[in-house]
Structure formats: C-alpha cells, structure tokens
Amino acid sequence: MDFARHNPRLFHVTHRTAIEGIRAHGLLPAAALATGAEATANRDAWTPAPAPGGTTAWLRWQNMPEGPIAARLHPAIPPAAWRLFINSMVFLFASEADARRLAASPRDAGEDQAVLRFETAALLEAGCALLTCRWNNGYLDRAPAARRRLRAYDDYRPAALWRRGEPLGEITAFGGIPAGIPFDEP
C-alpha cells in the first residue's frame, strides 16, 4: 500500500497525563469520551472528560465556532453533526515535526503534551480505519464566501486510496486506535 510505504510512522499529540490510559484502553476519539453537548459543541479550551479506569482525558480545544464553521460546510451538514463526525476521529501527523508544531502552539502554552509515534503497518494490521483528507479541514480560511471550498464527509477517504504526491492535509483513525498497539515517545 502506497500510504504505509511512504508514511511508515504516524504521530499523535496528547496531554501527557493520558499516556497510561492510552496504553490500557487505546487512543479514544473525543466522541467516545465526551458526553452530551461536549461531543457536538465547539471547545474553546482544553476540556476534561472522564476516561476509562477512572482517569481524566483532556480534549483539545477546537476552532469550529458555530457561525464560521456553518459558512464552510456543505448546506446539508449542521455544525453539531460535523463536530460529532470530527470528534469520532483521532488525528495523526505524517511527520514528527508537524506534531511538534501543534504541541508548541502558543495557544497550548502551559499544557504538558507528549508526541506519540505509531508504526503505520501496526495500525493497519490491527484494522484501524485510517482516513486521509487533502485539506486541513480545521483551518478556517478567510476567503470570500463565494470562493470557499465547502467541507463534506467525503473529504475523508480510506488511506488505501491515497497515492504518493497527493496532499495530506489530515490523517485520521476513525473510531480511534485500540489498546495493545505499541507506540513510543520519540
């Protein structure tokens, strides 16, 4: 598969306190941890959520406020449904440098974050539903409304369809990554 051959390792950024929970229960998406409105509402700040084993998970802030994201979605997709879809995925990076850039974001100053490294082949062998997107759908472009690309569910395609040279704006594991998949901190 082109994807695994050209992207042999994938990286994830998480709160350092989550590492033991990830080892024990897997890397769960926000939708599996959040309850009620937290699964569909925009998060303006890091948000605590109960995690398996009586621990606390920290859900990263999002940049999907109602008005701006609504103007960038396919008309059939309400913002809450889009956020639930996005929150059903774990986001990964093809390079350690990109993951470290996210961890070093000024908005995350003071958060104790860790970069985790996974072998792509191990994720695929475990049946993880890896998806790619040509764009960073979290970026709220400032283009005039008439020139904006509207986001849709089919922006995300199985990684098996990715070909070398195609943009990799986002890589996700839909439904998360199960426990038992080895990872380390580079």
PDB file of C-alpha atoms in Angstrom:
ATOM      1  CA  MET A   1       0.000   0.000   0.000  1.00  0.00           C
ATOM      2  CA  ASP A   2       1.419   3.381  -1.024  1.00  0.00           C
ATOM      3  CA  PHE A   3       0.249   5.058   2.162  1.00  0.00           C
ATOM      4  CA  ALA A   4       2.138   2.815   4.604  1.00  0.00           C
ATOM      5  CA  ARG A   5       5.206   2.625   2.369  1.00  0.00           C
ATOM      6  CA  HIS A   6       5.507   6.420   2.141  1.00  0.00           C
ATOM      7  CA  ASN A   7       4.244   7.155   5.659  1.00  0.00           C
ATOM      8  CA  PRO A   8       5.767   4.354   7.764  1.00  0.00           C
ATOM      9  CA  ARG A   9       5.177   6.170  11.051  1.00  0.00           C
ATOM     10  CA  LEU A  10       2.317   8.350  12.241  1.00  0.00           C
ATOM     11  CA  PHE A  11       2.380  10.762  15.159  1.00  0.00           C
ATOM     12  CA  HIS A  12      -0.244  11.949  17.623  1.00  0.00           C
ATOM     13  CA  VAL A  13      -0.145  14.789  20.153  1.00  0.00           C
ATOM     14  CA  THR A  14      -1.834  14.236  23.509  1.00  0.00           C
ATOM     15  CA  HIS A  15      -1.818  15.501  27.047  1.00  0.00           C
ATOM     16  CA  ARG A  16       0.992  13.711  28.878  1.00  0.00           C
ATOM     17  CA  THR A  17      -1.378  12.579  31.640  1.00  0.00           C
ATOM     18  CA  ALA A  18      -3.291  10.496  29.056  1.00  0.00           C
ATOM     19  CA  ILE A  19      -0.430   8.150  28.152  1.00  0.00           C
ATOM     20  CA  GLU A  20      -1.129   5.397  30.691  1.00  0.00           C
ATOM     21  CA  GLY A  21      -4.839   5.452  29.835  1.00  0.00           C
ATOM     22  CA  ILE A  22      -3.978   5.149  26.142  1.00  0.00           C
ATOM     23  CA  ARG A  23      -1.758   2.138  26.870  1.00  0.00           C
ATOM     24  CA  ALA A  24      -4.548   0.490  28.883  1.00  0.00           C
ATOM     25  CA  HIS A  25      -7.646   1.435  26.879  1.00  0.00           C
ATOM     26  CA  GLY A  26      -6.447   2.645  23.477  1.00  0.00           C
ATOM     27  CA  LEU A  27      -6.421   6.077  21.894  1.00  0.00           C
ATOM     28  CA  LEU A  28     -10.085   7.014  22.031  1.00  0.00           C
ATOM     29  CA  PRO A  29     -11.641   9.826  20.000  1.00  0.00           C
ATOM     30  CA  ALA A  30     -13.301  12.752  21.772  1.00  0.00           C
ATOM     31  CA  ALA A  31     -16.772  11.432  20.835  1.00  0.00           C
ATOM     32  CA  ALA A  32     -16.094   8.262  22.853  1.00  0.00           C
ATOM     33  CA  LEU A  33     -15.045  10.301  25.897  1.00  0.00           C
ATOM     34  CA  ALA A  34     -17.343  13.320  25.805  1.00  0.00           C
ATOM     35  CA  THR A  35     -20.919  13.203  26.960  1.00  0.00           C
ATOM     36  CA  GLY A  36     -23.911  15.222  25.813  1.00  0.00           C
ATOM     37  CA  ALA A  37     -23.170  18.608  24.315  1.00  0.00           C
ATOM     38  CA  GLU A  38     -19.411  18.165  24.770  1.00  0.00           C
ATOM     39  CA  ALA A  39     -19.460  15.728  21.831  1.00  0.00           C
ATOM     40  CA  THR A  40     -21.037  18.256  19.452  1.00  0.00           C
ATOM     41  CA  ALA A  41     -20.221  21.729  20.812  1.00  0.00           C
ATOM     42  CA  ASN A  42     -17.125  23.756  19.965  1.00  0.00           C
ATOM     43  CA  ARG A  43     -14.460  23.566  22.672  1.00  0.00           C
ATOM     44  CA  ASP A  44     -12.836  26.938  23.366  1.00  0.00           C
ATOM     45  CA  ALA A  45     -10.274  25.474  25.763  1.00  0.00           C
ATOM     46  CA  TRP A  46      -8.805  22.160  26.864  1.00  0.00           C
ATOM     47  CA  THR A  47     -11.739  20.296  28.421  1.00  0.00           C
ATOM     48  CA  PRO A  48     -11.564  17.470  30.987  1.00  0.00           C
ATOM     49  CA  ALA A  49     -13.624  14.345  30.284  1.00  0.00           C
ATOM     50  CA  PRO A  50     -13.951  11.108  32.264  1.00  0.00           C
ATOM     51  CA  ALA A  51     -11.865   8.315  30.770  1.00  0.00           C
ATOM     52  CA  PRO A  52     -11.905   4.537  31.324  1.00  0.00           C
ATOM     53  CA  GLY A  53     -10.305   3.354  34.537  1.00  0.00           C
ATOM     54  CA  GLY A  54     -11.402   6.435  36.484  1.00  0.00           C
ATOM     55  CA  THR A  55      -8.819   8.674  34.850  1.00  0.00           C
ATOM     56  CA  THR A  56      -9.313  12.048  33.186  1.00  0.00           C
ATOM     57  CA  ALA A  57      -8.820  12.678  29.492  1.00  0.00           C
ATOM     58  CA  TRP A  58      -8.132  16.179  28.208  1.00  0.00           C
ATOM     59  CA  LEU A  59      -9.928  17.101  24.987  1.00  0.00           C
ATOM     60  CA  ARG A  60      -8.039  19.618  22.875  1.00  0.00           C
ATOM     61  CA  TRP A  61      -9.671  22.937  22.082  1.00  0.00           C
ATOM     62  CA  GLN A  62     -11.240  23.290  18.646  1.00  0.00           C
ATOM     63  CA  ASN A  63     -11.578  26.146  16.210  1.00  0.00           C
ATOM     64  CA  MET A  64     -15.090  25.373  14.954  1.00  0.00           C
ATOM     65  CA  PRO A  65     -17.380  28.113  16.308  1.00  0.00           C
ATOM     66  CA  GLU A  66     -20.959  27.952  15.047  1.00  0.00           C
ATOM     67  CA  GLY A  67     -21.074  30.842  12.557  1.00  0.00           C
ATOM     68  CA  PRO A  68     -17.680  30.449  10.879  1.00  0.00           C
ATOM     69  CA  ILE A  69     -17.892  26.654  10.528  1.00  0.00           C
ATOM     70  CA  ALA A  70     -21.507  26.783   9.276  1.00  0.00           C
ATOM     71  CA  ALA A  71     -20.376  29.060   6.436  1.00  0.00           C
ATOM     72  CA  ARG A  72     -17.783  26.464   5.402  1.00  0.00           C
ATOM     73  CA  LEU A  73     -19.900  23.291   5.499  1.00  0.00           C
ATOM     74  CA  HIS A  74     -21.974  21.626   2.802  1.00  0.00           C
ATOM     75  CA  PRO A  75     -25.506  23.013   3.325  1.00  0.00           C
ATOM     76  CA  ALA A  76     -26.843  19.574   4.358  1.00  0.00           C
ATOM     77  CA  ILE A  77     -24.409  19.321   7.299  1.00  0.00           C
ATOM     78  CA  PRO A  78     -25.257  21.180  10.520  1.00  0.00           C
ATOM     79  CA  PRO A  79     -22.259  22.306  12.630  1.00  0.00           C
ATOM     80  CA  ALA A  80     -23.110  19.960  15.541  1.00  0.00           C
ATOM     81  CA  ALA A  81     -23.197  16.948  13.183  1.00  0.00           C
ATOM     82  CA  TRP A  82     -19.844  17.997  11.670  1.00  0.00           C
ATOM     83  CA  ARG A  83     -18.231  18.346  15.090  1.00  0.00           C
ATOM     84  CA  LEU A  84     -19.552  14.905  16.115  1.00  0.00           C
ATOM     85  CA  PHE A  85     -18.051  13.461  12.908  1.00  0.00           C
ATOM     86  CA  ILE A  86     -14.705  15.194  13.545  1.00  0.00           C
ATOM     87  CA  ASN A  87     -14.802  14.133  17.214  1.00  0.00           C
ATOM     88  CA  SER A  88     -15.204  10.496  16.089  1.00  0.00           C
ATOM     89  CA  MET A  89     -11.648  10.535  14.743  1.00  0.00           C
ATOM     90  CA  VAL A  90      -8.182  10.599  16.257  1.00  0.00           C
ATOM     91  CA  PHE A  91      -5.918  12.965  14.338  1.00  0.00           C
ATOM     92  CA  LEU A  92      -2.433  11.905  13.287  1.00  0.00           C
ATOM     93  CA  PHE A  93       0.531  13.502  11.535  1.00  0.00           C
ATOM     94  CA  ALA A  94       2.844  12.071   8.889  1.00  0.00           C
ATOM     95  CA  SER A  95       5.852  13.842  10.396  1.00  0.00           C
ATOM     96  CA  GLU A  96       7.166  14.321  13.892  1.00  0.00           C
ATOM     97  CA  ALA A  97       7.944  17.954  13.039  1.00  0.00           C
ATOM     98  CA  ASP A  98       4.269  18.666  12.265  1.00  0.00           C
ATOM     99  CA  ALA A  99       3.182  17.016  15.522  1.00  0.00           C
ATOM    100  CA  ARG A 100       5.720  19.053  17.482  1.00  0.00           C
ATOM    101  CA  ARG A 101       4.467  22.252  15.813  1.00  0.00           C
ATOM    102  CA  LEU A 102       0.980  21.541  17.133  1.00  0.00           C
ATOM    103  CA  ALA A 103       2.347  20.793  20.609  1.00  0.00           C
ATOM    104  CA  ALA A 104       4.294  24.084  20.548  1.00  0.00           C
ATOM    105  CA  SER A 105       1.283  26.194  19.561  1.00  0.00           C
ATOM    106  CA  PRO A 106       1.156  29.419  21.594  1.00  0.00           C
ATOM    107  CA  ARG A 107      -2.457  28.602  22.420  1.00  0.00           C
ATOM    108  CA  ASP A 108      -1.228  25.437  24.165  1.00  0.00           C
ATOM    109  CA  ALA A 109       1.409  27.168  26.299  1.00  0.00           C
ATOM    110  CA  GLY A 110       1.499  25.586  29.718  1.00  0.00           C
ATOM    111  CA  GLU A 111      -0.076  22.283  28.632  1.00  0.00           C
ATOM    112  CA  ASP A 112       2.138  19.254  29.282  1.00  0.00           C
ATOM    113  CA  GLN A 113       1.883  17.467  25.938  1.00  0.00           C
ATOM    114  CA  ALA A 114       3.581  14.410  24.503  1.00  0.00           C
ATOM    115  CA  VAL A 115       4.136  13.260  20.938  1.00  0.00           C
ATOM    116  CA  LEU A 116       3.378   9.576  20.358  1.00  0.00           C
ATOM    117  CA  ARG A 117       4.792   7.573  17.440  1.00  0.00           C
ATOM    118  CA  PHE A 118       2.924   4.635  15.901  1.00  0.00           C
ATOM    119  CA  GLU A 119       4.058   2.262  13.165  1.00  0.00           C
ATOM    120  CA  THR A 120       1.580   2.631  10.304  1.00  0.00           C
ATOM    121  CA  ALA A 121       1.769  -1.071   9.442  1.00  0.00           C
ATOM    122  CA  ALA A 122       0.767  -1.988  13.020  1.00  0.00           C
ATOM    123  CA  LEU A 123      -2.255   0.327  12.821  1.00  0.00           C
ATOM    124  CA  LEU A 124      -3.363  -1.202   9.531  1.00  0.00           C
ATOM    125  CA  GLU A 125      -2.777  -4.777  10.732  1.00  0.00           C
ATOM    126  CA  ALA A 126      -4.967  -4.028  13.774  1.00  0.00           C
ATOM    127  CA  GLY A 127      -7.770  -2.917  11.464  1.00  0.00           C
ATOM    128  CA  CYS A 128      -7.623   0.798  12.234  1.00  0.00           C
ATOM    129  CA  ALA A 129      -9.763   2.767   9.788  1.00  0.00           C
ATOM    130  CA  LEU A 130      -7.138   5.230   8.574  1.00  0.00           C
ATOM    131  CA  LEU A 131      -8.524   8.090   6.515  1.00  0.00           C
ATOM    132  CA  THR A 132      -6.824  10.905   4.657  1.00  0.00           C
ATOM    133  CA  CYS A 133      -8.028  14.351   3.700  1.00  0.00           C
ATOM    134  CA  ARG A 134      -6.357  16.567   1.110  1.00  0.00           C
ATOM    135  CA  TRP A 135      -7.091  19.657   3.196  1.00  0.00           C
ATOM    136  CA  ASN A 136      -6.750  20.747   6.791  1.00  0.00           C
ATOM    137  CA  ASN A 137     -10.475  20.930   7.496  1.00  0.00           C
ATOM    138  CA  GLY A 138      -9.811  22.579  10.852  1.00  0.00           C
ATOM    139  CA  TYR A 139      -8.374  25.664   9.192  1.00  0.00           C
ATOM    140  CA  LEU A 140     -10.972  28.420   8.860  1.00  0.00           C
ATOM    141  CA  ASP A 141      -9.907  30.151   5.675  1.00  0.00           C
ATOM    142  CA  ARG A 142     -10.656  33.821   5.241  1.00  0.00           C
ATOM    143  CA  ALA A 143     -11.548  33.600   1.563  1.00  0.00           C
ATOM    144  CA  PRO A 144     -14.735  35.354   0.462  1.00  0.00           C
ATOM    145  CA  ALA A 145     -17.780  33.096   0.802  1.00  0.00           C
ATOM    146  CA  ALA A 146     -18.121  32.658  -2.969  1.00  0.00           C
ATOM    147  CA  ARG A 147     -14.563  31.240  -3.189  1.00  0.00           C
ATOM    148  CA  ARG A 148     -14.633  28.892  -0.193  1.00  0.00           C
ATOM    149  CA  ARG A 149     -14.415  25.138  -0.541  1.00  0.00           C
ATOM    150  CA  LEU A 150     -17.263  23.648   1.465  1.00  0.00           C
ATOM    151  CA  ARG A 151     -16.360  20.799   3.789  1.00  0.00           C
ATOM    152  CA  ALA A 152     -18.161  17.462   3.499  1.00  0.00           C
ATOM    153  CA  TYR A 153     -17.921  13.973   4.962  1.00  0.00           C
ATOM    154  CA  ASP A 154     -16.484  12.575   1.737  1.00  0.00           C
ATOM    155  CA  ASP A 155     -13.423  14.826   2.092  1.00  0.00           C
ATOM    156  CA  TYR A 156     -12.117  11.891   4.166  1.00  0.00           C
ATOM    157  CA  ARG A 157     -11.133   8.827   2.128  1.00  0.00           C
ATOM    158  CA  PRO A 158      -9.607   5.476   3.090  1.00  0.00           C
ATOM    159  CA  ALA A 159      -5.823   5.719   3.281  1.00  0.00           C
ATOM    160  CA  ALA A 160      -5.640   2.795   0.815  1.00  0.00           C
ATOM    161  CA  LEU A 161      -6.809   5.231  -1.902  1.00  0.00           C
ATOM    162  CA  TRP A 162      -4.019   7.729  -1.195  1.00  0.00           C
ATOM    163  CA  ARG A 163      -1.242   7.943  -3.788  1.00  0.00           C
ATOM    164  CA  ARG A 164       2.225   9.405  -3.442  1.00  0.00           C
ATOM    165  CA  GLY A 165       2.229  13.073  -4.329  1.00  0.00           C
ATOM    166  CA  GLU A 166      -1.334  13.718  -3.156  1.00  0.00           C
ATOM    167  CA  PRO A 167      -1.648  16.320  -0.414  1.00  0.00           C
ATOM    168  CA  LEU A 168      -2.005  15.034   3.143  1.00  0.00           C
ATOM    169  CA  GLY A 169      -3.827  17.822   4.943  1.00  0.00           C
ATOM    170  CA  GLU A 170      -5.090  15.432   7.613  1.00  0.00           C
ATOM    171  CA  ILE A 171      -4.702  11.791   8.608  1.00  0.00           C
ATOM    172  CA  THR A 172      -7.203  10.255  10.997  1.00  0.00           C
ATOM    173  CA  ALA A 173      -8.094   6.977  12.655  1.00  0.00           C
ATOM    174  CA  PHE A 174     -11.894   6.844  12.546  1.00  0.00           C
ATOM    175  CA  GLY A 175     -13.090   5.368  15.838  1.00  0.00           C
ATOM    176  CA  GLY A 176      -9.625   5.615  17.390  1.00  0.00           C
ATOM    177  CA  ILE A 177      -6.762   3.197  17.943  1.00  0.00           C
ATOM    178  CA  PRO A 178      -7.341   0.054  20.039  1.00  0.00           C
ATOM    179  CA  ALA A 179      -5.340  -0.855  23.125  1.00  0.00           C
ATOM    180  CA  GLY A 180      -2.334  -3.048  22.515  1.00  0.00           C
ATOM    181  CA  ILE A 181      -0.933  -1.139  19.535  1.00  0.00           C
ATOM    182  CA  PRO A 182       2.633  -0.291  20.520  1.00  0.00           C
ATOM    183  CA  PHE A 183       3.758   3.330  20.496  1.00  0.00           C
ATOM    184  CA  ASP A 184       6.654   5.288  21.871  1.00  0.00           C
ATOM    185  CA  GLU A 185       7.681   8.873  22.514  1.00  0.00           C
ATOM    186  CA  PRO A 186      10.368   9.919  20.042  1.00  0.00           C
TER     187      PRO A 186
END
